[in-house]
Amino acid sequence: MATETKTPGDKTLSVSSTKTLTLKPRSETSVVRQSFSHGRQKNVVLEVVKRRTVGAAPAKVEAKAPEPATPDRGAAQRRPMARGATTSPTPTPATTTAPAAPKSGVVLRTLTKEEQERRAHALGDAKLREAEERKIAEEESKIRDARDAIERRERDAAEARKKDEENRRLHDQETKRKADEVAKKRFGEEEARAKGGGTPTARTITPEADDDDRRPVRRGVGAGPARPAAAPKAPRAGVPKQRGRLTLVTALSADEVRERSVASFRRRTQRMTGHRDAEQKEKLIREVTIPETITIQELANRMSERGVDVIKLMMKQGHMAKITDTIDADTAQLLAEELGHTVRRVAESDVEEGLFDAADDPATLVSRPPVVTIMGHVDHGKTSLLDAIRQTNVVGGEAGGITQHIGAYQVTSPKGGLITFIDTPGHAAFTAMRARGAKVTDLVILVVAADDGVMPQTVEAINHAKAAKVPMIVAINKIDKPDAKAERVRTELLQYEVQVEALGGDVLDVEVSATKKLNLDKLLETIALQAEILDLKANPNRPAEGTVIEAKLDRGRGPVATVLVQRGTLHGGEIVVAGAEWGRVRALVSATGTPTTAAGPSTPIEVLGFTGTPEAGDRLAVVDSEARAREVTDYRARQKREKAAARQTGMRGSLEQMMAQVKTAGLKEFPLIIKADVQGSLEAVSGALEKLGTDEVAARIIHAGVGGITESDVTLAESSGAAIIGFNVRAHKEAREAAERNGTEIRYYNIIYNLVDDVKAAMSGLLTPERRETMLGNAQILEIFLVSKVGKIAGCRVTDGKVERGANVRLIRDNVVIHEGKLSQLKRFKDDAREVLAGQECGMAFENYQDMRAGDVIECYRVETVQRSL
């Protein structure tokens, strides 16, 4: 067996024919007990690592103690030594002599091949491991050096800061001491002390000594040079004064030296160096979304700024505000830009963005049927003409033979294509219906009766068509009548800038007869030709958009809206929004009354499933979720409420509005509750009644709605003293019984003429009757007679007209009315007379008036009361 040793005490490589290679540990461990204050103890394990020397082993190697590591304040704090304790490595022999190789020993050349490979492999691993450890040690040394440099700089800065604080404290103490001395001299405290004799002398404490007394002892830090010991102070007589609060800890540790804890030292270091080490953070530039109004707190949050900074900026600009105050968008934009952020302005109405008018790809557009609106004066045959085209009888179903609803239908033209017709009322009250029909149409058919010519609603229909910028076709109806004059109609249209082709214009005209069904095919061909010229196209493969033509509340089906689909295709189950109402499409009913699953462009359809009744004229759109629908409808409902509130409180604004309110303070109101079958009829009735008002009396519509008269309507009418008007609707059984109990009047109408006339007559009863004066005659007082028990009697001569007993009189003196009253007595020659004619003399006495003089003129007249009407 042979042993080769490179370094004493290091890992030993043993080579033997019977044993394997082993590596012994090259470190020794020992345990040291460490003592702390307050009786605390801790066992610390010390590990002594011996350094390995690479190279040839010398003959003798002196044992050395392990090299001390680089000082580390943190390590010193973690492993403080007990007082008087020393640590030394395990004692090793002073010298180690390498044994000489025996002459008869086994040499390395005699090792087997496997042993040589094993030995070489072990040596290679040891070298690699040694290189890795050396590299790690170098990296740790660099990190430790860098950390020491940082700590050194921090200590220097802390010492400098401490020195500045010490100088400042000394200066303050010196200033205070001088001030105390001046005060003592001023008030003569020294003289008083000299006279008293027994006053104890106050102990003088120098700043240095006081600081040394209070400064806590830091142990284990090991930084900076040692502080010179303070000069010993003379001991004072008596028991030293106990400073601070007496607690259990201070009582138990009275004889021990208190020292600062590690956590306290760390907090102090962080407090002293925290502001210096805090690096200036990079300012974040954000895109701030600013609505129409925003609070300062919300604005600061969106900018990631402190609210205090925003308020400071506003104070610099001369505006005092709290963090909860609301500012407008312009002010918020100025503040955000001042702080370096970018601004994106948004409005509350942005929730409606993307609902309508999205551009379509021209490649996706296909032809669609034309939408034709029939307009004209009342009783000119609009609905009859449409009935003749559709081969139905709608006129028979309308009350009074006049159209009071807007209807939409689809018919097939002679060429096979579809045409959508919209029938509008011609009565003057249905102006809004005609305007809606003109807005959604592609083509207007102006129906003019050949026997009547151009009438007021004809002119209005022309204006609607021009405002909508749609082409027009003139249908001259009733040409089968004997007094029909088509040329007169064409000539009258020239006054309103409508020039037909027969007179050199570009407006097509067709002479038709609805009752005889003359030239109806020609009219349809003309419509198809005009539609081809317009080249109407739409994209059916997109979410639907449309317009609500009419809406009503059906007792069995709920809210029902007649919608004209303009773009896209409406399917069942989709979520739609119309005005301030939304809903999921529960069913689709075509113009013929048959259920369907989809409705394409230019198709009139009845939509069921709305949460409430939308208003006629509202635009309909399909949205992707209920949340989106609620967001849009909530915004529109809020806008609607704000407008209604503004109408109610709008009279409190400017001075002109206040004066107008004073003028209308004595206005009499006729309260009404109106219920109609459809939204359009309700709108027409409300508009017609509002036009009846004057400066003295006006119709006040308390509530207007669609559907039957309910019990809540009767309760509202009872509380407000209003009358209930039902237009094409009836009261429910409960409402009828409640009205009979309360005495509330319910009027039913199906023709708007009768409704307006009755309301006008009722409102006329609220007018103050008119007083009319009828002049009877004049008389002149000739002489005044004093009669006992009667008073003064005026002797008069009637100059013109006549004087009647009991008539009203005015006493005029020097062309000034002195008294107005009535005649109490009228005598002719001591006899009572009923009247006295001109040229005759009589005696007159006034009621409750005696101041009459000769020469006064008496004017006699009669007052008549006349009932007024609107």
mmCIF file of N, CA and C in Angstrom, residues 503-597:
data_model
loop_
_atom_site.group_PDB
_atom_site.id
_atom_site.type_symbol
_atom_site.label_atom_id
_atom_site.label_comp_id
_atom_site.label_asym_id
_atom_site.label_seq_id
_atom_site.Cartn_x
_atom_site.Cartn_y
_atom_site.Cartn_z
ATOM 1 N N LEU A 503 -96.288 69.317 -69.208
ATOM 2 C CA LEU A 503 -96.030 70.753 -69.305
ATOM 3 C C LEU A 503 -94.533 71.045 -69.375
ATOM 4 N N GLY A 504 -93.744 70.024 -69.782
ATOM 5 C CA GLY A 504 -92.320 70.247 -69.970
ATOM 6 C C GLY A 504 -91.474 70.049 -68.731
ATOM 7 N N GLY A 505 -92.018 69.417 -67.702
ATOM 8 C CA GLY A 505 -91.250 69.201 -66.473
ATOM 9 C C GLY A 505 -90.689 67.792 -66.392
ATOM 10 N N ASP A 506 -90.229 67.418 -65.205
ATOM 11 C CA ASP A 506 -89.646 66.094 -64.991
ATOM 12 C C ASP A 506 -90.453 65.254 -64.013
ATOM 13 N N VAL A 507 -91.645 65.703 -63.631
ATOM 14 C CA VAL A 507 -92.477 64.957 -62.694
ATOM 15 C C VAL A 507 -93.468 64.125 -63.500
ATOM 16 N N LEU A 508 -93.477 62.802 -63.200
ATOM 17 C CA LEU A 508 -94.403 61.909 -63.903
ATOM 18 C C LEU A 508 -95.803 62.064 -63.329
ATOM 19 N N ASP A 509 -96.829 61.962 -64.190
ATOM 20 C CA ASP A 509 -98.215 62.035 -63.728
ATOM 21 C C ASP A 509 -99.022 60.966 -64.441
ATOM 22 N N VAL A 510 -99.991 60.389 -63.688
ATOM 23 C CA VAL A 510 -100.851 59.326 -64.214
ATOM 24 C C VAL A 510 -102.274 59.652 -63.804
ATOM 25 N N GLU A 511 -103.192 59.542 -64.755
ATOM 26 C CA GLU A 511 -104.619 59.739 -64.473
ATOM 27 C C GLU A 511 -105.220 58.384 -64.128
ATOM 28 N N VAL A 512 -105.774 58.266 -62.915
ATOM 29 C CA VAL A 512 -106.288 56.984 -62.454
ATOM 30 C C VAL A 512 -107.684 57.184 -61.878
ATOM 31 N N SER A 513 -108.344 56.052 -61.660
ATOM 32 C CA SER A 513 -109.631 56.040 -60.975
ATOM 33 C C SER A 513 -109.634 54.821 -60.063
ATOM 34 N N ALA A 514 -109.747 55.088 -58.759
ATOM 35 C CA ALA A 514 -109.705 53.985 -57.808
ATOM 36 C C ALA A 514 -110.978 53.158 -57.851
ATOM 37 N N THR A 515 -112.120 53.813 -58.042
ATOM 38 C CA THR A 515 -113.383 53.068 -58.041
ATOM 39 C C THR A 515 -113.539 52.257 -59.326
ATOM 40 N N LYS A 516 -113.145 52.804 -60.452
ATOM 41 C CA LYS A 516 -113.271 52.087 -61.724
ATOM 42 C C LYS A 516 -112.036 51.251 -62.048
ATOM 43 N N LYS A 517 -110.959 51.391 -61.201
ATOM 44 C CA LYS A 517 -109.692 50.671 -61.413
ATOM 45 C C LYS A 517 -109.109 50.952 -62.790
ATOM 46 N N LEU A 518 -109.069 52.238 -63.132
ATOM 47 C CA LEU A 518 -108.515 52.646 -64.417
ATOM 48 C C LEU A 518 -107.046 53.022 -64.253
ATOM 49 N N ASN A 519 -106.205 52.546 -65.195
ATOM 50 C CA ASN A 519 -104.783 52.899 -65.297
ATOM 51 C C ASN A 519 -103.974 52.516 -64.050
ATOM 52 N N LEU A 520 -104.440 51.536 -63.275
ATOM 53 C CA LEU A 520 -103.644 51.111 -62.117
ATOM 54 C C LEU A 520 -102.354 50.420 -62.559
ATOM 55 N N ASP A 521 -102.458 49.624 -63.652
ATOM 56 C CA ASP A 521 -101.232 48.973 -64.144
ATOM 57 C C ASP A 521 -100.226 50.006 -64.620
ATOM 58 N N LYS A 522 -100.705 51.051 -65.230
ATOM 59 C CA LYS A 522 -99.794 52.098 -65.687
ATOM 60 C C LYS A 522 -99.106 52.793 -64.512
ATOM 61 N N LEU A 523 -99.857 52.978 -63.435
ATOM 62 C CA LEU A 523 -99.258 53.582 -62.248
ATOM 63 C C LEU A 523 -98.152 52.690 -61.671
ATOM 64 N N LEU A 524 -98.406 51.369 -61.600
ATOM 65 C CA LEU A 524 -97.394 50.451 -61.077
ATOM 66 C C LEU A 524 -96.170 50.406 -61.990
ATOM 67 N N GLU A 525 -96.388 50.449 -63.299
ATOM 68 C CA GLU A 525 -95.250 50.468 -64.226
ATOM 69 C C GLU A 525 -94.419 51.742 -64.055
ATOM 70 N N THR A 526 -95.110 52.845 -63.845
ATOM 71 C CA THR A 526 -94.387 54.103 -63.625
ATOM 72 C C THR A 526 -93.548 54.027 -62.345
ATOM 73 N N ILE A 527 -94.099 53.404 -61.301
ATOM 74 C CA ILE A 527 -93.339 53.250 -60.047
ATOM 75 C C ILE A 527 -92.113 52.376 -60.282
ATOM 76 N N ALA A 528 -92.299 51.251 -61.022
ATOM 77 C CA ALA A 528 -91.170 50.361 -61.291
ATOM 78 C C ALA A 528 -90.102 51.067 -62.122
ATOM 79 N N LEU A 529 -90.512 51.879 -63.083
ATOM 80 C CA LEU A 529 -89.552 52.616 -63.901
ATOM 81 C C LEU A 529 -88.761 53.614 -63.056
ATOM 82 N N GLN A 530 -89.443 54.310 -62.191
ATOM 83 C CA GLN A 530 -88.752 55.273 -61.326
ATOM 84 C C GLN A 530 -87.797 54.560 -60.371
ATOM 85 N N ALA A 531 -88.194 53.377 -59.890
ATOM 86 C CA ALA A 531 -87.319 52.619 -58.992
ATOM 87 C C ALA A 531 -86.063 52.159 -59.714
ATOM 88 N N GLU A 532 -86.198 51.760 -61.002
ATOM 89 C CA GLU A 532 -85.010 51.369 -61.764
ATOM 90 C C GLU A 532 -84.048 52.534 -61.937
ATOM 91 N N ILE A 533 -84.597 53.710 -62.133
ATOM 92 C CA ILE A 533 -83.736 54.894 -62.283
ATOM 93 C C ILE A 533 -82.992 55.174 -60.978
ATOM 94 N N LEU A 534 -83.680 54.989 -59.840
ATOM 95 C CA LEU A 534 -83.047 55.255 -58.546
ATOM 96 C C LEU A 534 -81.983 54.213 -58.195
ATOM 97 N N ASP A 535 -82.078 52.992 -58.766
ATOM 98 C CA ASP A 535 -81.106 51.923 -58.512
ATOM 99 C C ASP A 535 -80.975 51.685 -57.001
ATOM 100 N N LEU A 536 -82.070 51.211 -56.403
ATOM 101 C CA LEU A 536 -82.115 51.009 -54.950
ATOM 102 C C LEU A 536 -81.452 49.690 -54.585
ATOM 103 N N LYS A 537 -80.465 49.749 -53.661
ATOM 104 C CA LYS A 537 -79.742 48.550 -53.245
ATOM 105 C C LYS A 537 -79.550 48.578 -51.733
ATOM 106 N N ALA A 538 -79.359 47.385 -51.174
ATOM 107 C CA ALA A 538 -79.105 47.248 -49.735
ATOM 108 C C ALA A 538 -78.381 45.937 -49.502
ATOM 109 N N ASN A 539 -77.745 45.829 -48.339
ATOM 110 C CA ASN A 539 -77.022 44.612 -47.952
ATOM 111 C C ASN A 539 -77.904 43.810 -47.006
ATOM 112 N N PRO A 540 -78.408 42.651 -47.437
ATOM 113 C CA PRO A 540 -79.284 41.879 -46.530
ATOM 114 C C PRO A 540 -78.516 41.084 -45.480
ATOM 115 N N ASN A 541 -77.218 40.860 -45.681
ATOM 116 C CA ASN A 541 -76.434 40.026 -44.779
ATOM 117 C C ASN A 541 -75.697 40.877 -43.743
ATOM 118 N N ARG A 542 -76.448 41.591 -42.949
ATOM 119 C CA ARG A 542 -75.877 42.425 -41.889
ATOM 120 C C ARG A 542 -76.963 42.646 -40.834
ATOM 121 N N PRO A 543 -76.590 43.120 -39.643
ATOM 122 C CA PRO A 543 -77.639 43.396 -38.642
ATOM 123 C C PRO A 543 -78.639 44.422 -39.160
ATOM 124 N N ALA A 544 -79.882 44.223 -38.775
ATOM 125 C CA ALA A 544 -80.970 45.013 -39.341
ATOM 126 C C ALA A 544 -81.005 46.421 -38.753
ATOM 127 N N GLU A 545 -81.417 47.369 -39.597
ATOM 128 C CA GLU A 545 -81.735 48.723 -39.188
ATOM 129 C C GLU A 545 -83.072 49.084 -39.813
ATOM 130 N N GLY A 546 -83.850 49.883 -39.104
ATOM 131 C CA GLY A 546 -85.149 50.257 -39.631
ATOM 132 C C GLY A 546 -85.738 51.425 -38.886
ATOM 133 N N THR A 547 -87.004 51.702 -39.174
ATOM 134 C CA THR A 547 -87.718 52.816 -38.562
ATOM 135 C C THR A 547 -89.080 52.329 -38.088
ATOM 136 N N VAL A 548 -89.460 52.753 -36.885
ATOM 137 C CA VAL A 548 -90.774 52.417 -36.343
ATOM 138 C C VAL A 548 -91.803 53.343 -36.995
ATOM 139 N N ILE A 549 -92.691 52.769 -37.787
ATOM 140 C CA ILE A 549 -93.725 53.557 -38.463
ATOM 141 C C ILE A 549 -94.904 53.803 -37.523
ATOM 142 N N GLU A 550 -95.277 52.788 -36.769
ATOM 143 C CA GLU A 550 -96.408 52.886 -35.857
ATOM 144 C C GLU A 550 -96.179 51.946 -34.694
ATOM 145 N N ALA A 551 -96.734 52.280 -33.551
ATOM 146 C CA ALA A 551 -96.582 51.432 -32.367
ATOM 147 C C ALA A 551 -97.873 51.479 -31.570
ATOM 148 N N LYS A 552 -98.211 50.358 -30.949
ATOM 149 C CA LYS A 552 -99.430 50.283 -30.157
ATOM 150 C C LYS A 552 -99.235 49.249 -29.060
ATOM 151 N N LEU A 553 -100.147 49.269 -28.101
ATOM 152 C CA LEU A 553 -100.132 48.326 -26.987
ATOM 153 C C LEU A 553 -101.329 47.403 -27.134
ATOM 154 N N ASP A 554 -101.072 46.167 -27.504
ATOM 155 C CA ASP A 554 -102.120 45.177 -27.688
ATOM 156 C C ASP A 554 -102.307 44.415 -26.380
ATOM 157 N N ARG A 555 -103.569 44.268 -25.963
ATOM 158 C CA ARG A 555 -103.817 43.633 -24.670
ATOM 159 C C ARG A 555 -103.387 42.180 -24.666
ATOM 160 N N GLY A 556 -103.485 41.516 -25.775
ATOM 161 C CA GLY A 556 -103.102 40.101 -25.813
ATOM 162 C C GLY A 556 -101.643 39.880 -26.164
ATOM 163 N N ARG A 557 -101.072 40.760 -26.986
ATOM 164 C CA ARG A 557 -99.704 40.548 -27.470
ATOM 165 C C ARG A 557 -98.684 41.486 -26.845
ATOM 166 N N GLY A 558 -99.132 42.492 -26.109
ATOM 167 C CA GLY A 558 -98.192 43.432 -25.509
ATOM 168 C C GLY A 558 -97.823 44.534 -26.488
ATOM 169 N N PRO A 559 -96.702 45.183 -26.275
ATOM 170 C CA PRO A 559 -96.279 46.252 -27.193
ATOM 171 C C PRO A 559 -95.988 45.687 -28.578
ATOM 172 N N VAL A 560 -96.585 46.310 -29.582
ATOM 173 C CA VAL A 560 -96.407 45.893 -30.980
ATOM 174 C C VAL A 560 -95.937 47.106 -31.771
ATOM 175 N N ALA A 561 -94.845 46.934 -32.510
ATOM 176 C CA ALA A 561 -94.294 48.024 -33.317
ATOM 177 C C ALA A 561 -94.298 47.604 -34.777
ATOM 178 N N THR A 562 -94.847 48.476 -35.639
ATOM 179 C CA THR A 562 -94.780 48.263 -37.083
ATOM 180 C C THR A 562 -93.485 48.898 -37.577
ATOM 181 N N VAL A 563 -92.579 48.067 -38.065
ATOM 182 C CA VAL A 563 -91.223 48.508 -38.414
ATOM 183 C C VAL A 563 -91.021 48.309 -39.905
ATOM 184 N N LEU A 564 -90.398 49.296 -40.544
ATOM 185 C CA LEU A 564 -89.960 49.166 -41.923
ATOM 186 C C LEU A 564 -88.455 48.903 -41.907
ATOM 187 N N VAL A 565 -88.076 47.691 -42.273
ATOM 188 C CA VAL A 565 -86.652 47.332 -42.299
ATOM 189 C C VAL A 565 -86.010 48.023 -43.499
ATOM 190 N N GLN A 566 -84.949 48.770 -43.262
ATOM 191 C CA GLN A 566 -84.293 49.518 -44.332
ATOM 192 C C GLN A 566 -82.973 48.889 -44.768
ATOM 193 N N ARG A 567 -82.239 48.308 -43.822
ATOM 194 C CA ARG A 567 -80.957 47.666 -44.153
ATOM 195 C C ARG A 567 -80.855 46.379 -43.348
ATOM 196 N N GLY A 568 -80.189 45.386 -43.938
ATOM 197 C CA GLY A 568 -79.994 44.137 -43.226
ATOM 198 C C GLY A 568 -81.248 43.287 -43.177
ATOM 199 N N THR A 569 -81.194 42.245 -42.362
ATOM 200 C CA THR A 569 -82.313 41.317 -42.201
ATOM 201 C C THR A 569 -82.581 41.137 -40.722
ATOM 202 N N LEU A 570 -83.855 41.281 -40.333
ATOM 203 C CA LEU A 570 -84.271 41.129 -38.939
ATOM 204 C C LEU A 570 -84.744 39.702 -38.728
ATOM 205 N N HIS A 571 -84.142 39.015 -37.729
ATOM 206 C CA HIS A 571 -84.494 37.630 -37.432
ATOM 207 C C HIS A 571 -85.155 37.566 -36.057
ATOM 208 N N GLY A 572 -85.910 36.501 -35.865
ATOM 209 C CA GLY A 572 -86.494 36.260 -34.552
ATOM 210 C C GLY A 572 -85.429 35.902 -33.526
ATOM 211 N N GLY A 573 -85.631 36.361 -32.286
ATOM 212 C CA GLY A 573 -84.664 36.100 -31.223
ATOM 213 C C GLY A 573 -83.575 37.132 -31.074
ATOM 214 N N GLU A 574 -83.471 38.062 -32.014
ATOM 215 C CA GLU A 574 -82.430 39.089 -31.913
ATOM 216 C C GLU A 574 -82.843 40.160 -30.899
ATOM 217 N N ILE A 575 -81.828 40.847 -30.353
ATOM 218 C CA ILE A 575 -82.069 41.921 -29.382
ATOM 219 C C ILE A 575 -82.071 43.236 -30.149
ATOM 220 N N VAL A 576 -83.170 43.998 -30.022
ATOM 221 C CA VAL A 576 -83.336 45.232 -30.790
ATOM 222 C C VAL A 576 -83.520 46.399 -29.819
ATOM 223 N N VAL A 577 -83.171 47.576 -30.307
ATOM 224 C CA VAL A 577 -83.319 48.827 -29.565
ATOM 225 C C VAL A 577 -84.082 49.799 -30.449
ATOM 226 N N ALA A 578 -85.119 50.431 -29.888
ATOM 227 C CA ALA A 578 -85.897 51.440 -30.613
ATOM 228 C C ALA A 578 -86.235 52.556 -29.638
ATOM 229 N N GLY A 579 -85.587 53.708 -29.805
ATOM 230 C CA GLY A 579 -85.825 54.821 -28.890
ATOM 231 C C GLY A 579 -85.366 54.462 -27.492
ATOM 232 N N ALA A 580 -86.251 54.657 -26.521
ATOM 233 C CA ALA A 580 -85.919 54.356 -25.132
ATOM 234 C C ALA A 580 -86.393 52.972 -24.717
ATOM 235 N N GLU A 581 -86.748 52.121 -25.676
ATOM 236 C CA GLU A 581 -87.221 50.774 -25.367
ATOM 237 C C GLU A 581 -86.337 49.753 -26.083
ATOM 238 N N TRP A 582 -86.247 48.576 -25.479
ATOM 239 C CA TRP A 582 -85.500 47.482 -26.088
ATOM 240 C C TRP A 582 -86.255 46.180 -25.829
ATOM 241 N N GLY A 583 -85.848 45.147 -26.479
ATOM 242 C CA GLY A 583 -86.494 43.857 -26.277
ATOM 243 C C GLY A 583 -85.885 42.802 -27.185
ATOM 244 N N ARG A 584 -86.248 41.567 -26.911
ATOM 245 C CA ARG A 584 -85.838 40.447 -27.757
ATOM 246 C C ARG A 584 -87.016 40.084 -28.663
ATOM 247 N N VAL A 585 -86.747 39.973 -29.947
ATOM 248 C CA VAL A 585 -87.812 39.734 -30.924
ATOM 249 C C VAL A 585 -88.466 38.391 -30.619
ATOM 250 N N ARG A 586 -89.717 38.462 -30.174
ATOM 251 C CA ARG A 586 -90.452 37.252 -29.822
ATOM 252 C C ARG A 586 -91.188 36.674 -31.021
ATOM 253 N N ALA A 587 -91.666 37.547 -31.898
ATOM 254 C CA ALA A 587 -92.392 37.086 -33.084
ATOM 255 C C ALA A 587 -92.354 38.178 -34.133
ATOM 256 N N LEU A 588 -92.420 37.763 -35.390
ATOM 257 C CA LEU A 588 -92.484 38.674 -36.528
ATOM 258 C C LEU A 588 -93.741 38.335 -37.323
ATOM 259 N N VAL A 589 -94.568 39.356 -37.602
ATOM 260 C CA VAL A 589 -95.828 39.164 -38.325
ATOM 261 C C VAL A 589 -95.782 40.032 -39.568
ATOM 262 N N SER A 590 -96.032 39.445 -40.714
ATOM 263 C CA SER A 590 -95.968 40.174 -41.980
ATOM 264 C C SER A 590 -97.197 41.050 -42.157
ATOM 265 N N ALA A 591 -97.208 41.825 -43.246
ATOM 266 C CA ALA A 591 -98.321 42.737 -43.515
ATOM 267 C C ALA A 591 -99.617 41.987 -43.763
ATOM 268 N N THR A 592 -99.526 40.730 -44.206
ATOM 269 C CA THR A 592 -100.737 39.939 -44.459
ATOM 270 C C THR A 592 -101.233 39.222 -43.215
ATOM 271 N N GLY A 593 -100.503 39.336 -42.084
ATOM 272 C CA GLY A 593 -100.923 38.709 -40.845
ATOM 273 C C GLY A 593 -100.353 37.338 -40.604
ATOM 274 N N THR A 594 -99.436 36.874 -41.437
ATOM 275 C CA THR A 594 -98.847 35.542 -41.269
ATOM 276 C C THR A 594 -97.519 35.662 -40.530
ATOM 277 N N PRO A 595 -97.241 34.746 -39.593
ATOM 278 C CA PRO A 595 -95.947 34.793 -38.889
ATOM 279 C C PRO A 595 -94.806 34.464 -39.841
ATOM 280 N N THR A 596 -93.660 35.050 -39.596
ATOM 281 C CA THR A 596 -92.465 34.808 -40.401
ATOM 282 C C THR A 596 -91.250 34.805 -39.487
ATOM 283 N N THR A 597 -90.134 34.326 -40.000
ATOM 284 C CA THR A 597 -88.910 34.208 -39.187
ATOM 285 C C THR A 597 -87.892 35.285 -39.504
#
